[in-house]
mmCIF file of C-alpha atoms in Angstrom:
data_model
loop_
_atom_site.group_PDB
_atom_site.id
_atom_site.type_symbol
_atom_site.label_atom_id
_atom_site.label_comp_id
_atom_site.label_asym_id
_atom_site.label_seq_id
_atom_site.Cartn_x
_atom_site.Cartn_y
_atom_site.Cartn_z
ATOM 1 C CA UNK A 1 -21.782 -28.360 29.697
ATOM 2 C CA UNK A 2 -20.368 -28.864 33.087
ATOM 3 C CA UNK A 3 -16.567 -30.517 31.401
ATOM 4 C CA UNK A 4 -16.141 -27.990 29.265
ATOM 5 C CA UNK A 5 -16.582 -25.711 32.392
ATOM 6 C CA UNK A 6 -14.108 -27.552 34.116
ATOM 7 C CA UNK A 7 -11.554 -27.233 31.171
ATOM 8 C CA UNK A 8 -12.445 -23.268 31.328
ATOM 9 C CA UNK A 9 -11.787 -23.244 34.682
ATOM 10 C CA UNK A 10 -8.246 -24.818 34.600
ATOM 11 C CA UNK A 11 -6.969 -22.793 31.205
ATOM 12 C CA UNK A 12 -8.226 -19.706 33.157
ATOM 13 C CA UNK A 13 -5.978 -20.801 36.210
ATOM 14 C CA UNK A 14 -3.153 -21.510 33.975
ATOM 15 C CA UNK A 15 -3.561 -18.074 32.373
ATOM 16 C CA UNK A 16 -4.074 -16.023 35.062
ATOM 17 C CA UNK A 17 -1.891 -17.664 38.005
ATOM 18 C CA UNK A 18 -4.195 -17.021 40.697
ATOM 19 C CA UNK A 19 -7.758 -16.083 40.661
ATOM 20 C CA UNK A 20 -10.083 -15.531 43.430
ATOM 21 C CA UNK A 21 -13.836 -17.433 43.763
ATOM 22 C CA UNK A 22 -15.498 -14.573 42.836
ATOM 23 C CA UNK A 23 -13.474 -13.451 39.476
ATOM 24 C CA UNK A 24 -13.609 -17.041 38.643
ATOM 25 C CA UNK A 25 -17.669 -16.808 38.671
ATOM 26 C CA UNK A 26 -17.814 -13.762 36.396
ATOM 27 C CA UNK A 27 -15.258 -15.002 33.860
ATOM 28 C CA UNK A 28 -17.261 -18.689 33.544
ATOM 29 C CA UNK A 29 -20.904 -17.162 33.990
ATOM 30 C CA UNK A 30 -21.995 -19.089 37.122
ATOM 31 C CA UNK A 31 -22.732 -18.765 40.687
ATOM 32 C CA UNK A 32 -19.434 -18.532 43.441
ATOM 33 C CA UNK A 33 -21.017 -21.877 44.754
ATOM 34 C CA UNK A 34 -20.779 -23.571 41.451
ATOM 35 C CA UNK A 35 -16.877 -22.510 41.283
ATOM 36 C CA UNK A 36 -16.268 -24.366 44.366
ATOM 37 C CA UNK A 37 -18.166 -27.379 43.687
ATOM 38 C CA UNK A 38 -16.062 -27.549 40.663
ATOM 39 C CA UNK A 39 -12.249 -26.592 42.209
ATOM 40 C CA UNK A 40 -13.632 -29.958 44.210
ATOM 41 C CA UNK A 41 -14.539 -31.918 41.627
ATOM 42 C CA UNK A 42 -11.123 -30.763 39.903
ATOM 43 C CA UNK A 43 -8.885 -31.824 42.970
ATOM 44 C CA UNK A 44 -11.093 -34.905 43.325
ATOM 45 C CA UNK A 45 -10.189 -36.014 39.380
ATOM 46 C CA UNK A 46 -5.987 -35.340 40.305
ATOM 47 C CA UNK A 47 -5.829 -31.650 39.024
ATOM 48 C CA UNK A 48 -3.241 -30.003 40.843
ATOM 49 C CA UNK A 49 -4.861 -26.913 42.000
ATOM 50 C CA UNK A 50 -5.299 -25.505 45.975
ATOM 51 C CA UNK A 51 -6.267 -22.739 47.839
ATOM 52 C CA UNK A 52 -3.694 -20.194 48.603
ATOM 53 C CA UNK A 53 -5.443 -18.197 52.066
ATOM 54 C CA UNK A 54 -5.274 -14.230 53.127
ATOM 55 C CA UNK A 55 -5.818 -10.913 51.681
ATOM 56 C CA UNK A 56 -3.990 -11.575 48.068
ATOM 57 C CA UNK A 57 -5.488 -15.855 48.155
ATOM 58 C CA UNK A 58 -7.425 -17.339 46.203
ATOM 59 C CA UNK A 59 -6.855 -20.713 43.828
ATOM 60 C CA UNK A 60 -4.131 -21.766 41.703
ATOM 61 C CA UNK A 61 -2.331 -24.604 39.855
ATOM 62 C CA UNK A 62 0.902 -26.434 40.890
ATOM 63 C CA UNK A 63 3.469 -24.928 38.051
ATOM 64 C CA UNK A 64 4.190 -27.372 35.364
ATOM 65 C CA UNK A 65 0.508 -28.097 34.625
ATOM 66 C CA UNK A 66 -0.229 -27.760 31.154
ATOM 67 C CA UNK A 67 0.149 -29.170 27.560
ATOM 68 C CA UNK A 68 1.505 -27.583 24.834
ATOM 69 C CA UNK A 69 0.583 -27.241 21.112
ATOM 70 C CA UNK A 70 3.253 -27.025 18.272
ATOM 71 C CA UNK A 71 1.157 -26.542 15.435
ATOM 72 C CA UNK A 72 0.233 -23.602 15.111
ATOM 73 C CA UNK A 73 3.106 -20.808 14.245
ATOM 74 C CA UNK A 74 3.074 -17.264 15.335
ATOM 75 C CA UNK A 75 0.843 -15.697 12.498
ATOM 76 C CA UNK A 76 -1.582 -18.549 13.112
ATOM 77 C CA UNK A 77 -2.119 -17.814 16.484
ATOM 78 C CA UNK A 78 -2.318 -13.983 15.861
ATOM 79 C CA UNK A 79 -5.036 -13.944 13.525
ATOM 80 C CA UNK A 80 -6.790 -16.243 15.943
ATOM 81 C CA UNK A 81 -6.485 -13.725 18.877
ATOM 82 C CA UNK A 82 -7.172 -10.600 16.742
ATOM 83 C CA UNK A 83 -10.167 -12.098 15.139
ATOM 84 C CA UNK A 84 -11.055 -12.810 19.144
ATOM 85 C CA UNK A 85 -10.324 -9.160 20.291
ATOM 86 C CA UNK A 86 -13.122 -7.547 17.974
ATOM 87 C CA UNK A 87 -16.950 -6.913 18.518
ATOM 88 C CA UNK A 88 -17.324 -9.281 15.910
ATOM 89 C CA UNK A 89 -16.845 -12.465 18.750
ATOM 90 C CA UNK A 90 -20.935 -11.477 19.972
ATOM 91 C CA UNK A 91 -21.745 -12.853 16.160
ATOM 92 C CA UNK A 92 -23.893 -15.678 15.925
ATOM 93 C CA UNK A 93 -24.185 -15.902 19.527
ATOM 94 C CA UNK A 94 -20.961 -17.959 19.782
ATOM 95 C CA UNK A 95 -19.228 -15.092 21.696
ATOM 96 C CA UNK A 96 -18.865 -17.426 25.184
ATOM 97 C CA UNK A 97 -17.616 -20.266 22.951
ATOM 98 C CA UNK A 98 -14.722 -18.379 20.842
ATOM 99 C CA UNK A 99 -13.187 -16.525 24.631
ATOM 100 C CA UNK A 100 -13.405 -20.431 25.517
ATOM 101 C CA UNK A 101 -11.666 -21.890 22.213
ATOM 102 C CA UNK A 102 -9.575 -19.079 22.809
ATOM 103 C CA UNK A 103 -8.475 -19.849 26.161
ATOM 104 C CA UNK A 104 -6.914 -23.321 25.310
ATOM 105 C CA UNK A 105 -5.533 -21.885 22.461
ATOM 106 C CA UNK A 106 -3.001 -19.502 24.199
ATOM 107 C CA UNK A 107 -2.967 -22.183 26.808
ATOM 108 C CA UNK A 108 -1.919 -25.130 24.791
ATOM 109 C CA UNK A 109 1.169 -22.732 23.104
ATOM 110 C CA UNK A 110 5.044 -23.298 24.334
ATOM 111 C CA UNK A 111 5.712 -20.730 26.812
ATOM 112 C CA UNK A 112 7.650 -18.283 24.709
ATOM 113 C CA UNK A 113 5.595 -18.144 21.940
ATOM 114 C CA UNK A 114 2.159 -17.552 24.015
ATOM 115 C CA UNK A 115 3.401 -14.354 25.701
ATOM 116 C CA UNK A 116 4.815 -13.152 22.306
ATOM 117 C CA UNK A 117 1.215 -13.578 20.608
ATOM 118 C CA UNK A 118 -0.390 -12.559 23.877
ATOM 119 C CA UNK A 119 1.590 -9.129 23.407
ATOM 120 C CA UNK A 120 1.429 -8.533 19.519
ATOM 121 C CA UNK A 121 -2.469 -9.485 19.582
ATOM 122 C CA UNK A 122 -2.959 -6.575 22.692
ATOM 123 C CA UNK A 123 -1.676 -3.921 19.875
ATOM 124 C CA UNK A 124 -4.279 -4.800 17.415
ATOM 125 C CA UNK A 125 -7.527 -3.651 17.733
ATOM 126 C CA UNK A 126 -10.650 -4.748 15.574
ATOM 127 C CA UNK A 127 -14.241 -3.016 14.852
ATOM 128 C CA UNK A 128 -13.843 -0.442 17.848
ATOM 129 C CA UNK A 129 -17.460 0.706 19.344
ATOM 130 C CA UNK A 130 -16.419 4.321 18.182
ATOM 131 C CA UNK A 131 -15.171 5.988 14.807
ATOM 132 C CA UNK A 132 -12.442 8.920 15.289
ATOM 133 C CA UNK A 133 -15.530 10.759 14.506
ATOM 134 C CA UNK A 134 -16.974 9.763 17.821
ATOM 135 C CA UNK A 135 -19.840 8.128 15.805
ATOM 136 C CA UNK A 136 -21.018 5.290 18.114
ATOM 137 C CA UNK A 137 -21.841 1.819 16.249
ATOM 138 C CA UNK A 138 -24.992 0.398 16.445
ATOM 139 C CA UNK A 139 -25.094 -3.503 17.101
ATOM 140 C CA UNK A 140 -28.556 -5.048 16.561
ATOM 141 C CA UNK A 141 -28.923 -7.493 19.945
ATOM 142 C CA UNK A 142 -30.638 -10.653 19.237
ATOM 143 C CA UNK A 143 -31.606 -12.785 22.524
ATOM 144 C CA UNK A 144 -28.989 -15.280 22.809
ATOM 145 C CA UNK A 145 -31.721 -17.822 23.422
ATOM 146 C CA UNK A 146 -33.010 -17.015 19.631
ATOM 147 C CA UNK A 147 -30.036 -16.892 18.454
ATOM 148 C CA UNK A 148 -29.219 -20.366 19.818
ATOM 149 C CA UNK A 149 -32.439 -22.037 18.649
ATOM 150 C CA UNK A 150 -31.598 -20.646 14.604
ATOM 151 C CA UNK A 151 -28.370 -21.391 14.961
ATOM 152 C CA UNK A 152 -29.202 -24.967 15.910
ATOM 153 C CA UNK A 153 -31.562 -25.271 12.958
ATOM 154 C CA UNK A 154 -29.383 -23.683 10.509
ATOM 155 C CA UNK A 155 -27.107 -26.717 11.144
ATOM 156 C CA UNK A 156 -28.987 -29.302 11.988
ATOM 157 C CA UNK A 157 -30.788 -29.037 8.422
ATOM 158 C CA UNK A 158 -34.431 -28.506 10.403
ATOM 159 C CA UNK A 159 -37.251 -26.605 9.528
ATOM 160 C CA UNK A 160 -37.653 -23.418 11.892
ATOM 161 C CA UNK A 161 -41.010 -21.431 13.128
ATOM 162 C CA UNK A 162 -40.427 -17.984 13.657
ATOM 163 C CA UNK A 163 -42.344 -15.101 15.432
ATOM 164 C CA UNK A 164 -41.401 -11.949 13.173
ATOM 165 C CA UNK A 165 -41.784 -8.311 13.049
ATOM 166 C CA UNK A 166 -41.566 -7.403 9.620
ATOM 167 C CA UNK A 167 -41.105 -2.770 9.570
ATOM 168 C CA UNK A 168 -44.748 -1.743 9.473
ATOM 169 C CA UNK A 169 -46.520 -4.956 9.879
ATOM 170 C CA UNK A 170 -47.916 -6.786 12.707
ATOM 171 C CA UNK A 171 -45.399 -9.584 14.195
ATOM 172 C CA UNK A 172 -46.854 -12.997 12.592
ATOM 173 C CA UNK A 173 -45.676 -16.582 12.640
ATOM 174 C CA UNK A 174 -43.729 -17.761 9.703
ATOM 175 C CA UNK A 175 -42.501 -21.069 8.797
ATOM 176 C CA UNK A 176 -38.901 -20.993 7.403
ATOM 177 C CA UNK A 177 -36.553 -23.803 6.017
ATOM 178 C CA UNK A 178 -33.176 -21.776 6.850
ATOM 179 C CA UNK A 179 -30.516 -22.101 4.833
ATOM 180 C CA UNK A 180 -27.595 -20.014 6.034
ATOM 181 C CA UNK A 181 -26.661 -17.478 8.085
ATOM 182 C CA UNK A 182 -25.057 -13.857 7.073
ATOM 183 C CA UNK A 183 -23.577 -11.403 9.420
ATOM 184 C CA UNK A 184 -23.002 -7.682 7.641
ATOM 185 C CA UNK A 185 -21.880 -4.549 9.352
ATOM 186 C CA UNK A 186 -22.885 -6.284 12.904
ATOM 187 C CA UNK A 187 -26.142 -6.969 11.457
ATOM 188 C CA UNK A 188 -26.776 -10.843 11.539
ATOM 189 C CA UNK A 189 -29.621 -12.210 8.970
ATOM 190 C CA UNK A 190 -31.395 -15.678 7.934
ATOM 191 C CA UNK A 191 -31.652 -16.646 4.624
ATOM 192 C CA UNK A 192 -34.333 -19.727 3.816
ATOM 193 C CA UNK A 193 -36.808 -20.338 1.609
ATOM 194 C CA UNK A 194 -40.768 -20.263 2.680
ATOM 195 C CA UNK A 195 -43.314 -21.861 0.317
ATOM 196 C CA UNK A 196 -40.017 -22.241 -2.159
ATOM 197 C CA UNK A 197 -39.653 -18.722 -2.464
ATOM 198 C CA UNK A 198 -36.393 -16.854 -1.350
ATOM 199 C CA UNK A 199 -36.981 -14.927 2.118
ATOM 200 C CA UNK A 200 -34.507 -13.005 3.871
ATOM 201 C CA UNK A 201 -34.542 -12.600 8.152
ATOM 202 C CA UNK A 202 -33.117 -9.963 9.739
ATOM 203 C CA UNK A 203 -32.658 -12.191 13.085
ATOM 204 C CA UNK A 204 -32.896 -8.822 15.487
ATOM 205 C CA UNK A 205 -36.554 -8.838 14.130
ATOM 206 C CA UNK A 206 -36.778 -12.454 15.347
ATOM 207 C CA UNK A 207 -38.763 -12.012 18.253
ATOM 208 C CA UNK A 208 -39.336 -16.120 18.835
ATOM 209 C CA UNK A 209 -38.070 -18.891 17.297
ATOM 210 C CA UNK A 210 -39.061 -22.681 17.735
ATOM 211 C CA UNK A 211 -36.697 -25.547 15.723
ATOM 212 C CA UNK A 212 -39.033 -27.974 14.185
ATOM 213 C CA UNK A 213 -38.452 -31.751 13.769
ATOM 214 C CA UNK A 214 -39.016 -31.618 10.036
ATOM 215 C CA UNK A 215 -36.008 -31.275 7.671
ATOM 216 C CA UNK A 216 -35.667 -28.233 6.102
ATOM 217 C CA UNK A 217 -36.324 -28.535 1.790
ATOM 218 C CA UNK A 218 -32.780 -26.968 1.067
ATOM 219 C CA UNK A 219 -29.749 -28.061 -1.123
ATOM 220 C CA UNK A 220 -27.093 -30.336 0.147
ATOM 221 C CA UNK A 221 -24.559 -27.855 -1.145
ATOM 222 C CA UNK A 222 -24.938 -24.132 -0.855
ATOM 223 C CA UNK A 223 -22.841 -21.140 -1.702
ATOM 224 C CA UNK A 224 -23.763 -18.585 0.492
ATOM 225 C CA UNK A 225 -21.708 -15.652 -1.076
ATOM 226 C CA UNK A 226 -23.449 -16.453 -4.148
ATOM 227 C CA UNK A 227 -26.970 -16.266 -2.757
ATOM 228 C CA UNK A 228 -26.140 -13.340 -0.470
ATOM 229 C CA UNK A 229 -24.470 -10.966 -3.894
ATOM 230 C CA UNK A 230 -27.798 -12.036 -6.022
ATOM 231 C CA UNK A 231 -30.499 -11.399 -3.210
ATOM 232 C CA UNK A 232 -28.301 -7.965 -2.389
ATOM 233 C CA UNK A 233 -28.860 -7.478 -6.058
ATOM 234 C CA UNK A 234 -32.808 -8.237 -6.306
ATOM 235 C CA UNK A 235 -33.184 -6.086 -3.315
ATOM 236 C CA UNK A 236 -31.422 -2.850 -4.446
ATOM 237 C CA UNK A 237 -33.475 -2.869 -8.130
ATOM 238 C CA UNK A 238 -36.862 -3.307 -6.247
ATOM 239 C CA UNK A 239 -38.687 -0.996 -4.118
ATOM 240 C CA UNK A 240 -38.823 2.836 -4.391
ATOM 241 C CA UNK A 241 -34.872 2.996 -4.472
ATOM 242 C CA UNK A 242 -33.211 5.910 -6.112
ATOM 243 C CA UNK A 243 -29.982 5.871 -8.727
ATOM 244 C CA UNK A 244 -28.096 9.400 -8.475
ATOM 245 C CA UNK A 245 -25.711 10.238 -10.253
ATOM 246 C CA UNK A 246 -23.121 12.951 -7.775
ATOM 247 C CA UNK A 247 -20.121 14.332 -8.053
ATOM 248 C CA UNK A 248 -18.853 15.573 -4.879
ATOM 249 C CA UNK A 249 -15.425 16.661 -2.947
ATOM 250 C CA UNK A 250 -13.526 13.309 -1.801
ATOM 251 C CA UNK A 251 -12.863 14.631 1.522
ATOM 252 C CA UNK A 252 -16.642 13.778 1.948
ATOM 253 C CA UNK A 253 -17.365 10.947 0.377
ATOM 254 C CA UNK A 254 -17.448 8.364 3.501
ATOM 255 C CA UNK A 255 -19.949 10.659 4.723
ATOM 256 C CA UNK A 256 -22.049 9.663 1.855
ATOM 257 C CA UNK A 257 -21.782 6.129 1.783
ATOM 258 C CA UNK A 258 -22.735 6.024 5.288
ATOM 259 C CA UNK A 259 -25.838 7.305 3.821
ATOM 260 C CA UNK A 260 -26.348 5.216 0.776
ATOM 261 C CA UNK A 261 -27.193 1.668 0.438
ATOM 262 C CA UNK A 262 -24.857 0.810 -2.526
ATOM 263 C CA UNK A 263 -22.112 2.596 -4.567
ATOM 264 C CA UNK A 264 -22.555 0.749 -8.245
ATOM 265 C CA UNK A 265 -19.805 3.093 -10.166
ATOM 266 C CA UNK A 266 -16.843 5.386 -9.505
ATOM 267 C CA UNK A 267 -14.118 7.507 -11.146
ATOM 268 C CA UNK A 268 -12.433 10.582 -10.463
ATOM 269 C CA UNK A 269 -13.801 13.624 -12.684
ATOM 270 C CA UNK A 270 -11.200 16.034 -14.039
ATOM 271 C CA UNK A 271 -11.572 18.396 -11.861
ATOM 272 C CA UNK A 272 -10.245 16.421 -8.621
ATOM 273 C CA UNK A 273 -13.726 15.476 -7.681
ATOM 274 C CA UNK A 274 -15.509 12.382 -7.567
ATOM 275 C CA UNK A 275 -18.490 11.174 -9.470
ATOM 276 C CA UNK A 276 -20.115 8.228 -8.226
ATOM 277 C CA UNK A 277 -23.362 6.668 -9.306
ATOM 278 C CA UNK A 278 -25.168 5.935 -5.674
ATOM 279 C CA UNK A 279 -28.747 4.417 -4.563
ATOM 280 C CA UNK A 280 -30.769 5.803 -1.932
ATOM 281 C CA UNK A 281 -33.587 4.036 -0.536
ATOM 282 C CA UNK A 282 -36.348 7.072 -1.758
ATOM 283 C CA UNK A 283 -36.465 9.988 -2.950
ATOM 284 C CA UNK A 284 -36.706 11.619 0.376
ATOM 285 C CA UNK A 285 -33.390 10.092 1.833
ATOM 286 C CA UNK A 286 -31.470 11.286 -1.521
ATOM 287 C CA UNK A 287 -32.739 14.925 -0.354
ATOM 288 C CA UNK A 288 -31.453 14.775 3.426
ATOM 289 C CA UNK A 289 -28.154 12.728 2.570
ATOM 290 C CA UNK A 290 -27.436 15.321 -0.228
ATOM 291 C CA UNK A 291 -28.584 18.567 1.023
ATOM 292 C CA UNK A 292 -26.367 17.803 4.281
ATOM 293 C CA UNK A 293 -23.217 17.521 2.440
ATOM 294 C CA UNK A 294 -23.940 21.116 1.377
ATOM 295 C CA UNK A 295 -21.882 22.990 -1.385
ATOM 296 C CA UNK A 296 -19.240 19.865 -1.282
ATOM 297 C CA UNK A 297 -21.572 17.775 -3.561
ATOM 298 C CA UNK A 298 -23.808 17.991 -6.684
ATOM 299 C CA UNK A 299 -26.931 15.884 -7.528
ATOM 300 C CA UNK A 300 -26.217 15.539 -11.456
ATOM 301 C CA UNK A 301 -29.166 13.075 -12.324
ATOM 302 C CA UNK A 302 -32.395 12.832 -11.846
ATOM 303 C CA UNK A 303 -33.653 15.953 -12.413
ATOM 304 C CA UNK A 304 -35.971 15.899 -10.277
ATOM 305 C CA UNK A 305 -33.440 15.490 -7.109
ATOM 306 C CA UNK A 306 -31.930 18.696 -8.841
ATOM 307 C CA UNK A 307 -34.644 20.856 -8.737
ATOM 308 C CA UNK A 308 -35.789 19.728 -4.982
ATOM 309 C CA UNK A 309 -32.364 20.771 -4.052
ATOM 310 C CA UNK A 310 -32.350 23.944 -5.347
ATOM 311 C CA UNK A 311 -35.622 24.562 -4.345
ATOM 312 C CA UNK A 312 -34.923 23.844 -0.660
ATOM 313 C CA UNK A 313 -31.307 26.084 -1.511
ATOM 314 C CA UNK A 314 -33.551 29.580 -2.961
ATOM 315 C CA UNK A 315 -36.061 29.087 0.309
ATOM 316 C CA UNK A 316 -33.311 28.903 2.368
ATOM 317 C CA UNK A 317 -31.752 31.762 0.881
ATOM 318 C CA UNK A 318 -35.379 33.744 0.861
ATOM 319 C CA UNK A 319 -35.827 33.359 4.711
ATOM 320 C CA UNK A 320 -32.365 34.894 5.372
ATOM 321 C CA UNK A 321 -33.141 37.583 2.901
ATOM 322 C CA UNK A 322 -30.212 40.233 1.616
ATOM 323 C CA UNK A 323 -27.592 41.115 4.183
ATOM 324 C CA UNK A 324 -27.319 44.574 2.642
#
């Protein structure tokens, strides 16, 4: 909306001090043109803000222009910038609205206290796009336009028609009443109900959605940490997913759970090594994840995943024969 553009515009002045056309037009998301129209408008309404000319120009506020907010104290306003600062702020497609919200936060704050929490939120950084293994992190893009459209059902309480491509299956048009939305491990999913019967949406598989008129057949109430643990639950007893019991090295074992799709017991065994009761999605994925932790790990139960490991382990050794 064009006044909460306007209100951008001036907290990005007040933050900034001076800011050309042009750097004004990428921070808001609009055309140079629009900017101007809007300084106009601004000057038109009594905002104090003009054009300084020449190499260094460009517009800025008369000092003194602001308001202040006292109620928030300095962790308050720290957790709201370091909860800005992460990856996390694309979640839900509300990204452009939080680095807004944000904005007149730090703009609204007496003068000492905003460059204090300006500085201390700068030496925090959340969910970086790199592990110090120089492992990159995926995040699963969903079109903000789909994202919006869910989002707006989700809320509104109405029933939603989605294009999806379930893995293996032809995209096909479902309809959904949502009921909440989850974001895990920058993986953002709907849960609703179709036909009455509990369906879970990973939204990057959403290819189309369309927000019906309807009202969605949902609770007035819901618990969504509830319904998230017990579908997380139903999902890792079904299927062809594997229980292994290992005992491995602890220098490895984030190496595993990247691998695994839940940990359900742990304690150390006596000799300084783990054991850990894991689930794999198949058989086959118990194989790789195992067999590429090497010597560092050991496959106690099932027997089965024993004796394909050592298996692989004696052909292995077979092709590289006797180094005598």
């Amino acid at each position: 909306m064009r006044a909460d553009r306007l209100v951008s515009l001036v907290l990005l002045l007040r933050r900034h001090g001076r800011l050309t056309a042009d750097a004004l037009a990428r921070e808001l998301e609009v055309s140079t043109r629009t900017v101007l129209r809007d300084i106009e408008t601004l000057s038109t309404a009594g905002v104090p803000v003009y054009a300084e000319r020449g190499r260094h120009g460009g517009f800025a506020l008369l000092p003194g222009f602001r308001t202040e907010l006292t109620g928030l104290n300095h962790d308050e306003t720290l957790a709201l910038l370091a909860a800005g600062s992460g990856r996390g702020e694309q979640v839900f497609g509300l990204g452009p609205a939080l680095a807004s919200a944000l904005r007149k936060v730090v703009d609204a704050l007496p003068e000492g206290h905003r460059a204090t929490a300006d500085d201390a939120a700068r030496r925090f950084l959340v969910d970086p796009e790199t592990d110090l293994l120089s492992r990159r992190l995926v995040t699963e893009e969903v079109p903000g336009t789909t994202m919006g459209v869910v989002r707006r059902a989700v809320l509104a309480g109405h029933r939603l028609r989605i294009h999806y491509a379930a893995t293996g299956q032809e995209p096909s048009w479902r309809t959904v009443d949502p009921i909440g939305l989850v974001t895990v491990r920058d993986r953002a999913y709907l849960l609703a109900t179709r036909s009455g019967e509990d369906r879970t949406y990973r939204l990057s598989r959403v290819l189309t959605a369309e927000e019906l008129p309807e009202t969605a057949q949902r609770p007035d109430r819901v618990d969504l940490d509830r319904i998230w643990r017990e579908r997380s639950a139903r999902f890792l007893s079904g299927g062809d997913h594997l229980a292994v019991l290992v005992r491995m090295d602890p220098a490895r074992r984030e190496e595993l759970l990247d691998t695994a799709l839940a940990v359900r017991a742990e304690e150390p065994d006596a000799d300084g090594w783990l054991r850990l009761e894991v689930t794999f999605q198949d058989f086959r994925h118990a194989v790789w994840a195992l067999w590429r932790l090497g010597t560092d790990a050991e496959a106690l139960t099932p027997p089965s995943l024993r004796a394909s490991l050592r298996d692989r382990a004696a052909e292995l050794v077979s092709r590289y024969g006797d180094p005598s």
